[in-house]
PDB file of C-alpha atoms in Angstrom:
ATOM      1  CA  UNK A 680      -5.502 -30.886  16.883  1.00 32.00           C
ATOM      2  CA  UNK A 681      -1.918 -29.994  17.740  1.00 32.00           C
ATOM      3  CA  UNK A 682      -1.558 -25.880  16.877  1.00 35.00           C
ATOM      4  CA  UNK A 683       2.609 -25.532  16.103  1.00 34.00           C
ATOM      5  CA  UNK A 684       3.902 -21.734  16.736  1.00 37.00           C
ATOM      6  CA  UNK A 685       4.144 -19.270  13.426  1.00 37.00           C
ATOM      7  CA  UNK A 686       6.691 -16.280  13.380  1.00 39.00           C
ATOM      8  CA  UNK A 687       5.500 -13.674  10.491  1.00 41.00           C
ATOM      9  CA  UNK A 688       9.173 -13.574   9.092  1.00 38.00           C
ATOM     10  CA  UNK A 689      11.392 -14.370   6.064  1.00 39.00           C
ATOM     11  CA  UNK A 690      12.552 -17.556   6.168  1.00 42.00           C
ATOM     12  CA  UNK A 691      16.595 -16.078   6.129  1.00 41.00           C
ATOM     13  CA  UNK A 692      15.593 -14.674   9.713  1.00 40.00           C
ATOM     14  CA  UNK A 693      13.416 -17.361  11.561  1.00 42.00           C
ATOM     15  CA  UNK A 694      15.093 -19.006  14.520  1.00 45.00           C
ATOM     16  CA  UNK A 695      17.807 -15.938  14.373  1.00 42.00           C
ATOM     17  CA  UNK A 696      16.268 -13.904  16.861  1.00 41.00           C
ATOM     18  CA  UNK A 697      14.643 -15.272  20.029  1.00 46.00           C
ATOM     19  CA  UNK A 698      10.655 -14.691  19.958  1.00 46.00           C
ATOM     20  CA  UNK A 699       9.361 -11.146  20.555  1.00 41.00           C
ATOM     21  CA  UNK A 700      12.894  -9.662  19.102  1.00 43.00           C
ATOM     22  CA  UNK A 701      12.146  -7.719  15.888  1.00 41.00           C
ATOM     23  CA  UNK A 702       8.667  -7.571  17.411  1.00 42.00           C
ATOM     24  CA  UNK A 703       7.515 -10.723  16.220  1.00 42.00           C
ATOM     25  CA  UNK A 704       5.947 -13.068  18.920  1.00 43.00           C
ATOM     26  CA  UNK A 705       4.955 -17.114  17.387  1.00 44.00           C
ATOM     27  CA  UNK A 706       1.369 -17.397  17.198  1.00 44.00           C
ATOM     28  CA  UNK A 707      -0.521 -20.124  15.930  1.00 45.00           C
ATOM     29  CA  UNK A 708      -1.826 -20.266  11.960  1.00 47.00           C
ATOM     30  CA  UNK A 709      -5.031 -20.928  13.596  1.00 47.00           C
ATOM     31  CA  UNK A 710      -5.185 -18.262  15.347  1.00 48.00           C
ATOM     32  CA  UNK A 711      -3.910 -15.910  12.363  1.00 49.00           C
ATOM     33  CA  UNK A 712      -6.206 -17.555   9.751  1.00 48.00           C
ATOM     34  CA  UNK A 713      -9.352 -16.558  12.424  1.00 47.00           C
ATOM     35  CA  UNK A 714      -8.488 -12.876  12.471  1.00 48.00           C
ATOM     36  CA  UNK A 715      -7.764 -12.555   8.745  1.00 49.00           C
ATOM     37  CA  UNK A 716     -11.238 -14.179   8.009  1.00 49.00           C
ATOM     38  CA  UNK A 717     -12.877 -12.123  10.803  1.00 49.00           C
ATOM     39  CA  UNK A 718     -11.436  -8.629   9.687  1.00 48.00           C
ATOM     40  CA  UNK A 719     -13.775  -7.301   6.645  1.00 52.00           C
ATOM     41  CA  UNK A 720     -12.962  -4.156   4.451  1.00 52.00           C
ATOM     42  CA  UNK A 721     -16.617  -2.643   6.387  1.00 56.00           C
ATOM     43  CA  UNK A 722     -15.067  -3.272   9.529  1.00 57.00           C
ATOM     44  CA  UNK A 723     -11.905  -1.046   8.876  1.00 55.00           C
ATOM     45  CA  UNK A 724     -14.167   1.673   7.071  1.00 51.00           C
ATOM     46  CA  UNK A 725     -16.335   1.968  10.425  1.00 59.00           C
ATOM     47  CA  UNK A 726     -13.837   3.106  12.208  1.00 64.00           C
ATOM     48  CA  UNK A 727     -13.134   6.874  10.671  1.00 74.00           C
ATOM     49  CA  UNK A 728     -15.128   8.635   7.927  1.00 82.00           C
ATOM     50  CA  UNK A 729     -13.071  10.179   5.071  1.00 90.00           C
ATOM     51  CA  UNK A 730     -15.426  12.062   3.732  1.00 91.00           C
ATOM     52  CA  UNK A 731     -14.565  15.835   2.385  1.00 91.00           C
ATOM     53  CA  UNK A 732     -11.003  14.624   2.627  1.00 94.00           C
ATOM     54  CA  UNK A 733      -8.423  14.059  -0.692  1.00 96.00           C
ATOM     55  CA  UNK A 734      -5.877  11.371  -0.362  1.00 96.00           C
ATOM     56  CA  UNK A 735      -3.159  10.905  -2.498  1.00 96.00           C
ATOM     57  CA  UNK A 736      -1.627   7.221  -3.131  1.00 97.00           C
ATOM     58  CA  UNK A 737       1.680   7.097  -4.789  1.00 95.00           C
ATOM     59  CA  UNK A 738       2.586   2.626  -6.073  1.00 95.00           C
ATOM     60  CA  UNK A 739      -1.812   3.116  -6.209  1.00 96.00           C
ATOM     61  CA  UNK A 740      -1.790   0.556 -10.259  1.00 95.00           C
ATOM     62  CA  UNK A 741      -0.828  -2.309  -7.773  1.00 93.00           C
ATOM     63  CA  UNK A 742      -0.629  -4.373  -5.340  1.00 92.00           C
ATOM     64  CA  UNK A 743      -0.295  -2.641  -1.540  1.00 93.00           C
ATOM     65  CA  UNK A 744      -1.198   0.984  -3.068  1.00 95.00           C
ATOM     66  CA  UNK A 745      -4.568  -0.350  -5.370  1.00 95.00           C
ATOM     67  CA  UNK A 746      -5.708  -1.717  -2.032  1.00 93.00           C
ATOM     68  CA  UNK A 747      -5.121   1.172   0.194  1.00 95.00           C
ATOM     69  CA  UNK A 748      -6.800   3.458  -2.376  1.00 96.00           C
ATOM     70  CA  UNK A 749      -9.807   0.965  -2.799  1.00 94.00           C
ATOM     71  CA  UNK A 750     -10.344   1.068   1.364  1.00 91.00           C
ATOM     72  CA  UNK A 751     -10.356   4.820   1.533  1.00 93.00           C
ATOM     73  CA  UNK A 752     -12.249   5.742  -0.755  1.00 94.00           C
ATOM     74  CA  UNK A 753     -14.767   2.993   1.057  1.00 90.00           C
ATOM     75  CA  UNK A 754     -14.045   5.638   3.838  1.00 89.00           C
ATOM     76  CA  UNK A 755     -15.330   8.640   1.400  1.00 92.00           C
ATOM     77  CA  UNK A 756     -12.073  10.046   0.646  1.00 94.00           C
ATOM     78  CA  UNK A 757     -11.898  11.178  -2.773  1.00 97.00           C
ATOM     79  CA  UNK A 758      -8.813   9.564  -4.212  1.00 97.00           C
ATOM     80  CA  UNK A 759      -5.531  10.802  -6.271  1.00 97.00           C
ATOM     81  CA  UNK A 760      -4.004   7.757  -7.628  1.00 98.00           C
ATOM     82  CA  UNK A 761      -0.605   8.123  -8.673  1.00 97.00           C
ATOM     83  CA  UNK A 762       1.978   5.816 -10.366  1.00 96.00           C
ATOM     84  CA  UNK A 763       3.726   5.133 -13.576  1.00 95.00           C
ATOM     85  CA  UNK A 764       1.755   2.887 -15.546  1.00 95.00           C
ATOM     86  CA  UNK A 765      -1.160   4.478 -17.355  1.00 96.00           C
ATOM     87  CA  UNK A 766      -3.853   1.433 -18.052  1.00 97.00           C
ATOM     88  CA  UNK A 767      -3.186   0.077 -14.545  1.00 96.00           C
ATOM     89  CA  UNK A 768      -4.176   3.058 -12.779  1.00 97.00           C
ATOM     90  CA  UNK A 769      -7.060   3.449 -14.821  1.00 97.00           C
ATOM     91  CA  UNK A 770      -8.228   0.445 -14.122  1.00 97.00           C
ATOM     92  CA  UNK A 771      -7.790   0.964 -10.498  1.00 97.00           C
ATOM     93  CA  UNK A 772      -9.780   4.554 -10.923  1.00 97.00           C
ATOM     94  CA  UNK A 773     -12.788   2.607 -12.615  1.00 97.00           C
ATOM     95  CA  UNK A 774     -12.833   0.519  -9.853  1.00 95.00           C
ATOM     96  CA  UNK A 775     -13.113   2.987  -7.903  1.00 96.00           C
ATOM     97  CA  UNK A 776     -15.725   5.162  -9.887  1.00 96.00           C
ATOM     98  CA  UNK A 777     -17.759   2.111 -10.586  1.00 95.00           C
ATOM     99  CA  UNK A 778     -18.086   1.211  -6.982  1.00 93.00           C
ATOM    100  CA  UNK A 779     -19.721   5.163  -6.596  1.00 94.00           C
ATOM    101  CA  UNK A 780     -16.085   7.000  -5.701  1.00 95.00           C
ATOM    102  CA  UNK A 781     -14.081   9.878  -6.816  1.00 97.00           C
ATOM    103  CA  UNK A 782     -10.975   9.150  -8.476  1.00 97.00           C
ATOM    104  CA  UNK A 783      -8.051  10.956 -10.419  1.00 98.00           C
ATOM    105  CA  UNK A 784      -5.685   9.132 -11.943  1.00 97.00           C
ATOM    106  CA  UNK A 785      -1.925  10.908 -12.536  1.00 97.00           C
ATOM    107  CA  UNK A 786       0.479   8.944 -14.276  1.00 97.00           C
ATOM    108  CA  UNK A 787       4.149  10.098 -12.699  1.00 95.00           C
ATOM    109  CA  UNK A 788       7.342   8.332 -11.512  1.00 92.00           C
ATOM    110  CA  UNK A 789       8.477   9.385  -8.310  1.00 88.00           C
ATOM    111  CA  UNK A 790      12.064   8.803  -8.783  1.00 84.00           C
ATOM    112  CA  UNK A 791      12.193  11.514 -10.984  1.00 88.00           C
ATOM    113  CA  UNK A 792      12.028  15.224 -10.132  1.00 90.00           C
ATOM    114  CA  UNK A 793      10.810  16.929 -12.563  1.00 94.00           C
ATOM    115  CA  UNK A 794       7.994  14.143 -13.028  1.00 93.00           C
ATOM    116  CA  UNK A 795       6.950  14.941  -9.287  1.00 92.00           C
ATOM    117  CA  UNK A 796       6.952  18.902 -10.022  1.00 94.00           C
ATOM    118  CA  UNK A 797       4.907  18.333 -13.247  1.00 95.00           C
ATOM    119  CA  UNK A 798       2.020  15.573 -10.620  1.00 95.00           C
ATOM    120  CA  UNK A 799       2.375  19.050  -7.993  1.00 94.00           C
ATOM    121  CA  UNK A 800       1.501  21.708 -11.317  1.00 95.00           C
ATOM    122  CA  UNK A 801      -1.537  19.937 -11.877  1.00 96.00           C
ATOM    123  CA  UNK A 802      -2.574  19.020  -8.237  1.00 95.00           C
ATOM    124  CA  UNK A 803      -2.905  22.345  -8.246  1.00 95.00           C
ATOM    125  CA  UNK A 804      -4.493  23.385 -11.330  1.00 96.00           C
ATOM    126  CA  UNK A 805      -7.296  21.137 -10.230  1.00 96.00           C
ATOM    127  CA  UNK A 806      -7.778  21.931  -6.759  1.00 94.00           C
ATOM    128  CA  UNK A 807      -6.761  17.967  -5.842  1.00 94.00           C
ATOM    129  CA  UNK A 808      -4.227  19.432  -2.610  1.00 91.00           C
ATOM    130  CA  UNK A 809      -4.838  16.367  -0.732  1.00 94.00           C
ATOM    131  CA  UNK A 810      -5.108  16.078   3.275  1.00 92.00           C
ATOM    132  CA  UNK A 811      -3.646  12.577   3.482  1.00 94.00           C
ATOM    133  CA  UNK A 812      -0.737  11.410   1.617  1.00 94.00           C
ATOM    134  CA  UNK A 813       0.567   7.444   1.742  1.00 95.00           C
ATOM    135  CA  UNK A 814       3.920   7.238   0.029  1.00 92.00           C
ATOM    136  CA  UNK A 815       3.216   3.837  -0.952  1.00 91.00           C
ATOM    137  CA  UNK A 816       5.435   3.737  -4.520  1.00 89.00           C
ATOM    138  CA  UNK A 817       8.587   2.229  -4.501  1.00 76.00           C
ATOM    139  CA  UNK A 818      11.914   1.917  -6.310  1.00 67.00           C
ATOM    140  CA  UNK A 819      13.959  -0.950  -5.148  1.00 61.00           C
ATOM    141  CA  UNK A 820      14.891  -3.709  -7.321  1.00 64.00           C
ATOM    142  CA  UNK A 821      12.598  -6.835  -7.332  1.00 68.00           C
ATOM    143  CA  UNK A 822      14.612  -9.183  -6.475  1.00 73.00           C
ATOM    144  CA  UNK A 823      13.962 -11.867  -4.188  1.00 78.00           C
ATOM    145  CA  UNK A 824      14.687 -10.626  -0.549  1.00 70.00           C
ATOM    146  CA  UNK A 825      17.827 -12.945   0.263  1.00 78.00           C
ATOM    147  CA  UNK A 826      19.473 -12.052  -3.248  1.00 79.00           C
ATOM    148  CA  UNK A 827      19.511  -8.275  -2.639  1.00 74.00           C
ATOM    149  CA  UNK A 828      22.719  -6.441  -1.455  1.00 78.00           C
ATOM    150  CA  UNK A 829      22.852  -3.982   1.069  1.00 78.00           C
ATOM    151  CA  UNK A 830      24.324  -1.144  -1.721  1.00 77.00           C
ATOM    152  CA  UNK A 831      20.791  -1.624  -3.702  1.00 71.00           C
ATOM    153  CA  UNK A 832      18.698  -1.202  -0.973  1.00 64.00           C
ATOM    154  CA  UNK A 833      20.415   1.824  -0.068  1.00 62.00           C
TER     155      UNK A 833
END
C-alpha cells in the first residue's frame, strides 16, 4: 500500500506554502485516521478532573461548543451553556443531565451588549461565576471560506 502525504488545510492554501509553514507538516491519512480512532472521549477526561469547577461555553447549541460542553462535564465540571437558540441548548443540557451532569442553559447573543449584561445579572443571581470560560460562539458570516472578504471577517 502506497501512503500519499496529507496537509490539514483549505484547499485555496495547499501547495502555497512549503510544508511545516503555517505549522502544517504532510502526514499520511493513515496515519491520521489511526490517531482519530485511537483517541476516545475517556481518554481526554483522564487526564484532569473538573470536578467542583463551573465552566461556561458560549456557540454550546452546536457544533464545536455542544462538544466541548459534553467532554467537560465528562470531566465533572458543572456546565453553563450559553447561546442564542433556546430548544438547541436545551437539548444539549438534557444531554448533559441525562448522562448524570449539571447543566444551565442561558439563552443570550454575544454580539449584543446588553444581552451579555442581562447572561452576567443572572450568573450571578445563581451563584453560576464560572472558573473556566471557552469563548466558543461566533459571529462571522457563513459563507464558504474562499467567498469571504477580508472587510467581513474583520
Amino acid at each position: 500500500m502506497s501512503l500519499q502525504p496529507h496537509c490539514f488545510l483549505h484547499p485555496i492554501w495547499q501547495g502555497t506554502y512549503p510544508d511545516n509553514q503555517l505549522g502544517c507538516a504532510p502526514i499520511s491519512k493513515a496515519i491520521a485516521h489511526h490517531f482519530t480512532r485511537q483517541l476516545q472521549i475517556s481518554d481526554v477526561t483522564s487526564l484532569f478532573d473538573l470536578n467542583g469547577r463551573t465552566a461556561l461555553v458560549t456557540g454550546a447549541s452546536g457544533g464545536i461548543g455542544r462538544e466541548i460542553a459534553i467532554t467537560l462535564a465528562a470531566a465533572g465540571s458543572r456546565l453553563v451553556l450559553v447561546a442564542r437558540n433556546a430548544e438547541r441548548l436545551s437539548d444539549v443540557q438534557r444531554h448533559i443531565t441525562d448522562a448524570g451532569g449539571e447543566a444551565y442553559s442561558f439563552v443570550c447573543s454575544v454580539s449584543e451588549k446588553k444581552s451579555i449584561e442581562q447572561l452576567t445579572h443572572d450568573l450571578e443571581d445563581k451563584g453560576l461565576m464560572p472558573d473556566i470560560l471557552v469563548n466558543n460562539a461566533s459571529t462571522i458570516d457563513r459563507s464558504p471560506f474562499d467567498e469571504v472578504e477580508l472587510a467581513e471577517w474583520e
